[in-house]
Amino acid sequence: MTNLLVLLIGIAVPGALCWLALLLLEGRHPVLTRAERIVWALTLGPTLFTFIAFLSHVLGLTKLTLVGFLLPNIVVALLLGTGAWTSGLLRSGSHTPPPVSLPPDTAPRWMRLGVLLLCIWAGVKILAGAIDLLSVPTYWDDSFNNWNMRGKMFFVTERIELTIPVGNQILQTEGGVSSYPPALPLVKTWLSDLRGSWEEPLVNGVHLLWFLGLLGSFYLLLRRSFGRTVSLLGAALLASLPLLIIQGTNPYADVFLASHLFLSVACLLGAGRSDTTEELTSWLKLLGFTLGLLLFTKNEATVLYAPLLILLAFWLLLRKKRTGLITQQQFARSIGLIAIILGCLALPWLAFKWLNGLTFGNAKSISGMVMTFNPLVVQAIWYHVSHEPNWLLLPLVLPLMLVLAGKRAWDPPTGLLTVFVVVSILGQFLLFIFIAPLATEAIMQTGLSRGLLHVAPVALLLVLLLVRQLLLETEKNQESRIRNQE
Amino acid sequence: MPIRRFIWLLIAAFSLALPLTAIAKDSRTLEFAAGEVNATWEGHGTISMQKQPDGILLSTTGTGFILTRQVLGIFPQAGDVTVSTDLGTGLYFVWIYNDDPDKRPYDVGISVPAGKRVTVPFSLSQHRQWYDKPMQFGLVLPPKTTILLHRIELTQWNFAERLLFGLKALWTFDAERPYSINFVWGPQIAWNPAAIKDLYAYLPPIFTSVTYALNIFLLLCFAVIAAFVFLRGNPQDRRKRFLRIALGVLLAGWVLLDVRMGSEFISWVVEDYRTYIAAPANLKTFRDRERFYDFAAFAVPYVFDRQTYVFFADREWPFLGNMRYLSYPAIPGIAYDRDDTWIIYNRPDITLDEQGRVTIGGEAVSLPGRVLGRFDSGSFAFRTYQKPVLPSPSPAK
């Protein structure tokens, strides 16, 4: 019970801080609904909170103790609160609602009943997974060798340790798991500092937050395009992906990354959909913010997802400029905005990595890797997506929908998702096939499955949006044909 | 073709197939006891065969074959072999087609544990080269193997039974294993009980994946739906109709697979609850780690005030890393000559000699000391009476 209480406080405090940050970033032109802001704040909050504590710690100002976590965050919260108060954002009625009109629910009764059953089924699975997560010891290799181990080291030593004793008198230095961003271990350290001891249910239980946060933000994003029933169906389909629920209810870091990545992609999509410059600016500020935090989750974000998202944002802005939606000045200002916010959050961690000689790959350095074609990887990828139900029927539906949608699948704003999903997946496949030391990650289905896990929620979102697009188009075509006949 | 007529055709086809179910399960038992053994069995390779009252004693120096050309009169899907052996061994059920000019042997592995009259089932139907053709069949014994072969039984099941086994296989779950965090094998197609028993025994499974079959089936469905809709549908709305039917079929397939995989996920939680969460303290086991976590809870208090300690387990992975995490800041290692506390997990070969020293394979490896606590016969915490002193380094010359 104490663990649960600490967990709730340990999530709520960072959540409140992040809520303030989101409120300030959106400013007088909010783009998130109230529910979205809360879910986003809870999902991103611990990362922002630990980032501030990390910054204060590496600057030599604080230790990784309860005070060390709270003090710098209180200072930041006061600054953000003051900013929000003076800008009038905290006063009731001053915060204009976002220009979002949620589609009505037009689903027939039988469909609502079916979706309700699917949601109950998803709920049963999540509850079962949660009970297991809170009741069993730390079992998985990466948990006790990386995420939990580092969190416990930070908690015991009260500082960021880069040298990890492996056992048998072997020390692991910068080349190993220390090259991973410390956000997740620091969340565990923070919760343990709050609790006063290292408790397995507490440090493992926090992983549910990102799984539920991902499901919540997925549902809320769908809600912008679909009625309640279809949005719930989408969330139930996401929760049905076996590897997602397995990883979501176990102390691994990939759902943690996936939840952050999904929010970054949501910002890009929001920017793509925005009709006004103000709306666009708000989404771009949020994109910079989520991208900055994304870099603090796992190395894959730095070497793969963030560069791709930045390129897509640039492409989007260039397109908006060409079509006359924004001026040259607004274009430059938008790029500057993303760069400043992203830079503030990304540079401290990247500089820390650079200064300490930490590698940039997936626990393997990406420099000096040899290129060679490995046919076994092709077989492993094929087996993973066609013979194993890791992603249920998503590997079949995704290419099918892309084929059916044809050229329209590549048109923005949905096209942003298409490019992101296709480049991320094919990019990873090519890396595994041609970069020799990464081949094992695909053949053993370790890095391969996790890479796909990061992208799976975006891929499912893309499928659902393409289905909607195709159905709407056929209806429109039918209507126009009937009108022509009349 | 109207849907109603199509359904009637399906019912008719099924009714025509029904007589097949009348063919009952059929077995052929090949006995090796004295007086019952068929004379057609021949030994090939470096194998000696000796008749015994209850079987044939087979012994090899190199690889040995025991083969027969008997005509079974059935096309078995599985079989079992009954043997007695003092040491566990691996055998192979082997067959060579009579019309194969190369006389290439095909085989199925059988893992036999030590024991008297042990019956081990094996499946044949999943083998790509298992055909209903005249053949020579029998067993292959690896070099330096001795077994007493009592019986081989080969079984053919009828259509209805196979269908039921197929459904059972569909609902047979893999356990939660170290690889489950990265991938799941999912349901496999199997038609006999021996195959169901071995469904997840091989990495990767040797059976056909249901996921793969479902993907192919759905692709065929889309082709059929497209043909129906685009050939016979109203041209005004055929695209919409195709999309709606195809999406409905896809969703149905998705939900079916979800029900299967979600049930497997829940079965893992139930198993954890039964064997660990709700199990009595001294009976708790956890997945493939068995009693390790209870042992760690027992051992960690003995090392809480040590920086390092000696740790031995029956295998290094995953116990070294897991123990390091659980006992941190105390770090496990192999510094016999420096650490005074020893934590031994599941190593019955590590004992104490008369002088109270830890011995491995009869060789003393520690200073004299005492057992601080014993978890089970092969797991204990030990501390030397005196702290080992490292020999001082010799002065540089």
PDB file of C-alpha atoms in Angstrom, chain A residues 140-299:
ATOM      1  CA  TRP A 140      14.641 -10.127 -17.381  1.00  0.00           C
ATOM      2  CA  ASP A 141      18.267  -9.682 -18.319  1.00  0.00           C
ATOM      3  CA  ASP A 142      18.152  -5.998 -19.321  1.00  0.00           C
ATOM      4  CA  SER A 143      16.239  -5.154 -16.146  1.00  0.00           C
ATOM      5  CA  PHE A 144      18.748  -6.559 -13.684  1.00  0.00           C
ATOM      6  CA  ASN A 145      21.797  -5.753 -15.816  1.00  0.00           C
ATOM      7  CA  ASN A 146      20.829  -2.274 -16.936  1.00  0.00           C
ATOM      8  CA  TRP A 147      17.706  -0.374 -15.936  1.00  0.00           C
ATOM      9  CA  ASN A 148      17.170  -1.576 -12.382  1.00  0.00           C
ATOM     10  CA  MET A 149      20.856  -2.104 -11.698  1.00  0.00           C
ATOM     11  CA  ARG A 150      21.791   1.442 -12.632  1.00  0.00           C
ATOM     12  CA  GLY A 151      18.836   2.844 -10.723  1.00  0.00           C
ATOM     13  CA  LYS A 152      19.911   0.944  -7.624  1.00  0.00           C
ATOM     14  CA  MET A 153      23.527   2.096  -8.046  1.00  0.00           C
ATOM     15  CA  PHE A 154      22.444   5.729  -8.324  1.00  0.00           C
ATOM     16  CA  PHE A 155      20.234   5.264  -5.261  1.00  0.00           C
ATOM     17  CA  VAL A 156      22.978   3.671  -3.151  1.00  0.00           C
ATOM     18  CA  THR A 157      25.853   5.901  -4.272  1.00  0.00           C
ATOM     19  CA  GLU A 158      23.702   9.048  -4.660  1.00  0.00           C
ATOM     20  CA  ARG A 159      25.480   9.887  -7.885  1.00  0.00           C
ATOM     21  CA  ILE A 160      25.629   8.978 -11.582  1.00  0.00           C
ATOM     22  CA  GLU A 161      27.962   5.976 -11.819  1.00  0.00           C
ATOM     23  CA  LEU A 162      29.368   5.104 -15.229  1.00  0.00           C
ATOM     24  CA  THR A 163      31.493   2.161 -14.139  1.00  0.00           C
ATOM     25  CA  ILE A 164      29.399  -0.875 -13.331  1.00  0.00           C
ATOM     26  CA  PRO A 165      30.741  -3.942 -11.515  1.00  0.00           C
ATOM     27  CA  VAL A 166      29.547  -6.916 -13.531  1.00  0.00           C
ATOM     28  CA  GLY A 167      30.742  -9.486 -11.001  1.00  0.00           C
ATOM     29  CA  ASN A 168      33.720 -11.853 -11.085  1.00  0.00           C
ATOM     30  CA  GLN A 169      36.013  -8.821 -10.723  1.00  0.00           C
ATOM     31  CA  ILE A 170      34.959  -7.424 -14.100  1.00  0.00           C
ATOM     32  CA  LEU A 171      34.089  -3.756 -14.458  1.00  0.00           C
ATOM     33  CA  GLN A 172      31.953  -2.463 -17.296  1.00  0.00           C
ATOM     34  CA  THR A 173      32.971   0.995 -18.357  1.00  0.00           C
ATOM     35  CA  GLU A 174      31.667   3.583 -20.813  1.00  0.00           C
ATOM     36  CA  GLY A 175      31.142   1.170 -23.711  1.00  0.00           C
ATOM     37  CA  GLY A 176      28.315  -0.725 -22.095  1.00  0.00           C
ATOM     38  CA  VAL A 177      24.930   0.042 -20.635  1.00  0.00           C
ATOM     39  CA  SER A 178      26.140   3.324 -19.125  1.00  0.00           C
ATOM     40  CA  SER A 179      25.916   4.802 -22.620  1.00  0.00           C
ATOM     41  CA  TYR A 180      22.118   4.604 -22.328  1.00  0.00           C
ATOM     42  CA  PRO A 181      20.423   7.762 -21.094  1.00  0.00           C
ATOM     43  CA  PRO A 182      19.878   7.659 -17.349  1.00  0.00           C
ATOM     44  CA  ALA A 183      16.231   8.845 -17.345  1.00  0.00           C
ATOM     45  CA  LEU A 184      14.649   5.487 -16.576  1.00  0.00           C
ATOM     46  CA  PRO A 185      17.153   4.463 -13.867  1.00  0.00           C
ATOM     47  CA  LEU A 186      16.795   7.954 -12.391  1.00  0.00           C
ATOM     48  CA  VAL A 187      12.998   7.573 -12.203  1.00  0.00           C
ATOM     49  CA  LYS A 188      13.600   4.425 -10.148  1.00  0.00           C
ATOM     50  CA  THR A 189      16.147   6.285  -8.002  1.00  0.00           C
ATOM     51  CA  TRP A 190      13.670   9.113  -7.437  1.00  0.00           C
ATOM     52  CA  LEU A 191      10.897   6.723  -6.365  1.00  0.00           C
ATOM     53  CA  SER A 192      13.292   4.894  -4.030  1.00  0.00           C
ATOM     54  CA  ASP A 193      14.484   8.166  -2.536  1.00  0.00           C
ATOM     55  CA  LEU A 194      10.859   9.104  -1.961  1.00  0.00           C
ATOM     56  CA  ARG A 195      10.166   5.692  -0.394  1.00  0.00           C
ATOM     57  CA  GLY A 196      13.416   5.593   1.569  1.00  0.00           C
ATOM     58  CA  SER A 197      14.346   2.121   0.308  1.00  0.00           C
ATOM     59  CA  TRP A 198      14.711   0.114  -2.893  1.00  0.00           C
ATOM     60  CA  GLU A 199      11.438  -1.759  -3.386  1.00  0.00           C
ATOM     61  CA  GLU A 200      10.918  -4.073  -6.353  1.00  0.00           C
ATOM     62  CA  PRO A 201       7.139  -3.495  -6.768  1.00  0.00           C
ATOM     63  CA  LEU A 202       7.736   0.245  -6.753  1.00  0.00           C
ATOM     64  CA  VAL A 203      10.644   0.425  -9.191  1.00  0.00           C
ATOM     65  CA  ASN A 204       9.058  -2.120 -11.524  1.00  0.00           C
ATOM     66  CA  GLY A 205       5.463  -0.926 -11.145  1.00  0.00           C
ATOM     67  CA  VAL A 206       6.266   2.511 -12.568  1.00  0.00           C
ATOM     68  CA  HIS A 207       6.562   0.929 -16.035  1.00  0.00           C
ATOM     69  CA  LEU A 208       2.779   0.627 -16.161  1.00  0.00           C
ATOM     70  CA  LEU A 209       2.634   4.409 -16.367  1.00  0.00           C
ATOM     71  CA  TRP A 210       4.172   4.518 -19.845  1.00  0.00           C
ATOM     72  CA  PHE A 211       2.089   1.646 -21.137  1.00  0.00           C
ATOM     73  CA  LEU A 212      -1.128   3.250 -19.916  1.00  0.00           C
ATOM     74  CA  GLY A 213       0.147   6.661 -21.048  1.00  0.00           C
ATOM     75  CA  LEU A 214       0.759   5.273 -24.534  1.00  0.00           C
ATOM     76  CA  LEU A 215      -2.719   3.720 -24.670  1.00  0.00           C
ATOM     77  CA  GLY A 216      -4.282   6.936 -23.346  1.00  0.00           C
ATOM     78  CA  SER A 217      -2.481   9.242 -25.755  1.00  0.00           C
ATOM     79  CA  PHE A 218      -3.218   6.830 -28.619  1.00  0.00           C
ATOM     80  CA  TYR A 219      -6.929   6.901 -27.797  1.00  0.00           C
ATOM     81  CA  LEU A 220      -6.963  10.679 -27.429  1.00  0.00           C
ATOM     82  CA  LEU A 221      -5.174  11.213 -30.727  1.00  0.00           C
ATOM     83  CA  LEU A 222      -7.601   8.873 -32.499  1.00  0.00           C
ATOM     84  CA  ARG A 223     -10.449  10.783 -30.872  1.00  0.00           C
ATOM     85  CA  ARG A 224      -9.517  13.799 -33.011  1.00  0.00           C
ATOM     86  CA  SER A 225     -10.401  11.789 -36.123  1.00  0.00           C
ATOM     87  CA  PHE A 226     -12.909   9.169 -34.974  1.00  0.00           C
ATOM     88  CA  GLY A 227     -15.937   8.768 -32.733  1.00  0.00           C
ATOM     89  CA  ARG A 228     -15.565   7.311 -29.248  1.00  0.00           C
ATOM     90  CA  THR A 229     -16.272   3.699 -30.293  1.00  0.00           C
ATOM     91  CA  VAL A 230     -13.726   3.543 -33.112  1.00  0.00           C
ATOM     92  CA  SER A 231     -11.126   5.318 -30.956  1.00  0.00           C
ATOM     93  CA  LEU A 232     -11.656   2.756 -28.211  1.00  0.00           C
ATOM     94  CA  LEU A 233     -11.405   0.004 -30.808  1.00  0.00           C
ATOM     95  CA  GLY A 234      -8.064   1.468 -31.912  1.00  0.00           C
ATOM     96  CA  ALA A 235      -6.770   1.546 -28.334  1.00  0.00           C
ATOM     97  CA  ALA A 236      -7.960  -2.055 -27.802  1.00  0.00           C
ATOM     98  CA  LEU A 237      -6.154  -3.108 -30.994  1.00  0.00           C
ATOM     99  CA  LEU A 238      -2.991  -1.434 -29.737  1.00  0.00           C
ATOM    100  CA  ALA A 239      -3.300  -3.190 -26.361  1.00  0.00           C
ATOM    101  CA  SER A 240      -3.784  -6.491 -28.204  1.00  0.00           C
ATOM    102  CA  LEU A 241      -0.284  -6.482 -29.747  1.00  0.00           C
ATOM    103  CA  PRO A 242       1.365  -9.323 -27.787  1.00  0.00           C
ATOM    104  CA  LEU A 243       4.877  -7.874 -27.599  1.00  0.00           C
ATOM    105  CA  LEU A 244       3.538  -4.475 -26.595  1.00  0.00           C
ATOM    106  CA  ILE A 245       1.556  -5.837 -23.656  1.00  0.00           C
ATOM    107  CA  ILE A 246       4.431  -8.126 -22.642  1.00  0.00           C
ATOM    108  CA  GLN A 247       6.922  -5.267 -22.671  1.00  0.00           C
ATOM    109  CA  GLY A 248       4.391  -2.811 -21.249  1.00  0.00           C
ATOM    110  CA  THR A 249       3.883  -4.938 -18.168  1.00  0.00           C
ATOM    111  CA  ASN A 250       7.545  -5.732 -17.603  1.00  0.00           C
ATOM    112  CA  PRO A 251      10.402  -3.471 -16.460  1.00  0.00           C
ATOM    113  CA  TYR A 252      11.895  -2.840 -19.907  1.00  0.00           C
ATOM    114  CA  ALA A 253      12.594   0.547 -21.464  1.00  0.00           C
ATOM    115  CA  ASP A 254      11.104   0.122 -24.914  1.00  0.00           C
ATOM    116  CA  VAL A 255       7.509   1.066 -24.130  1.00  0.00           C
ATOM    117  CA  PHE A 256       9.023   4.006 -22.241  1.00  0.00           C
ATOM    118  CA  LEU A 257      10.683   5.080 -25.499  1.00  0.00           C
ATOM    119  CA  ALA A 258       7.623   4.192 -27.600  1.00  0.00           C
ATOM    120  CA  SER A 259       5.346   6.390 -25.475  1.00  0.00           C
ATOM    121  CA  HIS A 260       7.679   9.379 -25.918  1.00  0.00           C
ATOM    122  CA  LEU A 261       8.165   8.704 -29.612  1.00  0.00           C
ATOM    123  CA  PHE A 262       4.422   8.494 -30.142  1.00  0.00           C
ATOM    124  CA  LEU A 263       3.954  11.935 -28.610  1.00  0.00           C
ATOM    125  CA  SER A 264       6.685  13.399 -30.827  1.00  0.00           C
ATOM    126  CA  VAL A 265       4.975  11.920 -33.873  1.00  0.00           C
ATOM    127  CA  ALA A 266       1.624  13.253 -32.620  1.00  0.00           C
ATOM    128  CA  CYS A 267       3.168  16.744 -32.510  1.00  0.00           C
ATOM    129  CA  LEU A 268       4.449  16.377 -36.065  1.00  0.00           C
ATOM    130  CA  LEU A 269       1.025  15.218 -37.203  1.00  0.00           C
ATOM    131  CA  GLY A 270      -0.580  18.133 -35.334  1.00  0.00           C
ATOM    132  CA  ALA A 271       1.805  20.526 -37.052  1.00  0.00           C
ATOM    133  CA  GLY A 272       0.945  18.950 -40.379  1.00  0.00           C
ATOM    134  CA  ARG A 273      -2.779  19.326 -39.731  1.00  0.00           C
ATOM    135  CA  SER A 274      -2.621  22.884 -38.375  1.00  0.00           C
ATOM    136  CA  ASP A 275      -4.376  25.568 -40.386  1.00  0.00           C
ATOM    137  CA  THR A 276      -3.059  28.670 -38.642  1.00  0.00           C
ATOM    138  CA  THR A 277       0.435  29.905 -37.901  1.00  0.00           C
ATOM    139  CA  GLU A 278      -0.360  30.105 -34.183  1.00  0.00           C
ATOM    140  CA  GLU A 279      -1.488  26.523 -34.071  1.00  0.00           C
ATOM    141  CA  LEU A 280       1.570  25.460 -36.056  1.00  0.00           C
ATOM    142  CA  THR A 281       3.869  27.320 -33.659  1.00  0.00           C
ATOM    143  CA  SER A 282       2.314  25.634 -30.634  1.00  0.00           C
ATOM    144  CA  TRP A 283       2.733  22.182 -32.185  1.00  0.00           C
ATOM    145  CA  LEU A 284       6.328  22.920 -33.169  1.00  0.00           C
ATOM    146  CA  LYS A 285       7.159  24.056 -29.635  1.00  0.00           C
ATOM    147  CA  LEU A 286       5.661  20.827 -28.333  1.00  0.00           C
ATOM    148  CA  LEU A 287       7.617  18.883 -30.960  1.00  0.00           C
ATOM    149  CA  GLY A 288      10.885  20.439 -29.792  1.00  0.00           C
ATOM    150  CA  PHE A 289       9.987  19.641 -26.184  1.00  0.00           C
ATOM    151  CA  THR A 290       8.975  16.013 -26.773  1.00  0.00           C
ATOM    152  CA  LEU A 291      11.980  15.432 -29.041  1.00  0.00           C
ATOM    153  CA  GLY A 292      14.316  16.792 -26.374  1.00  0.00           C
ATOM    154  CA  LEU A 293      12.866  14.397 -23.819  1.00  0.00           C
ATOM    155  CA  LEU A 294      12.851  11.558 -26.366  1.00  0.00           C
ATOM    156  CA  LEU A 295      16.643  11.824 -26.623  1.00  0.00           C
ATOM    157  CA  PHE A 296      16.805  11.206 -22.881  1.00  0.00           C
ATOM    158  CA  THR A 297      15.039   7.815 -23.147  1.00  0.00           C
ATOM    159  CA  LYS A 298      17.193   5.435 -25.218  1.00  0.00           C
ATOM    160  CA  ASN A 299      20.078   5.701 -27.694  1.00  0.00           C
TER     161      ASN A 299
END
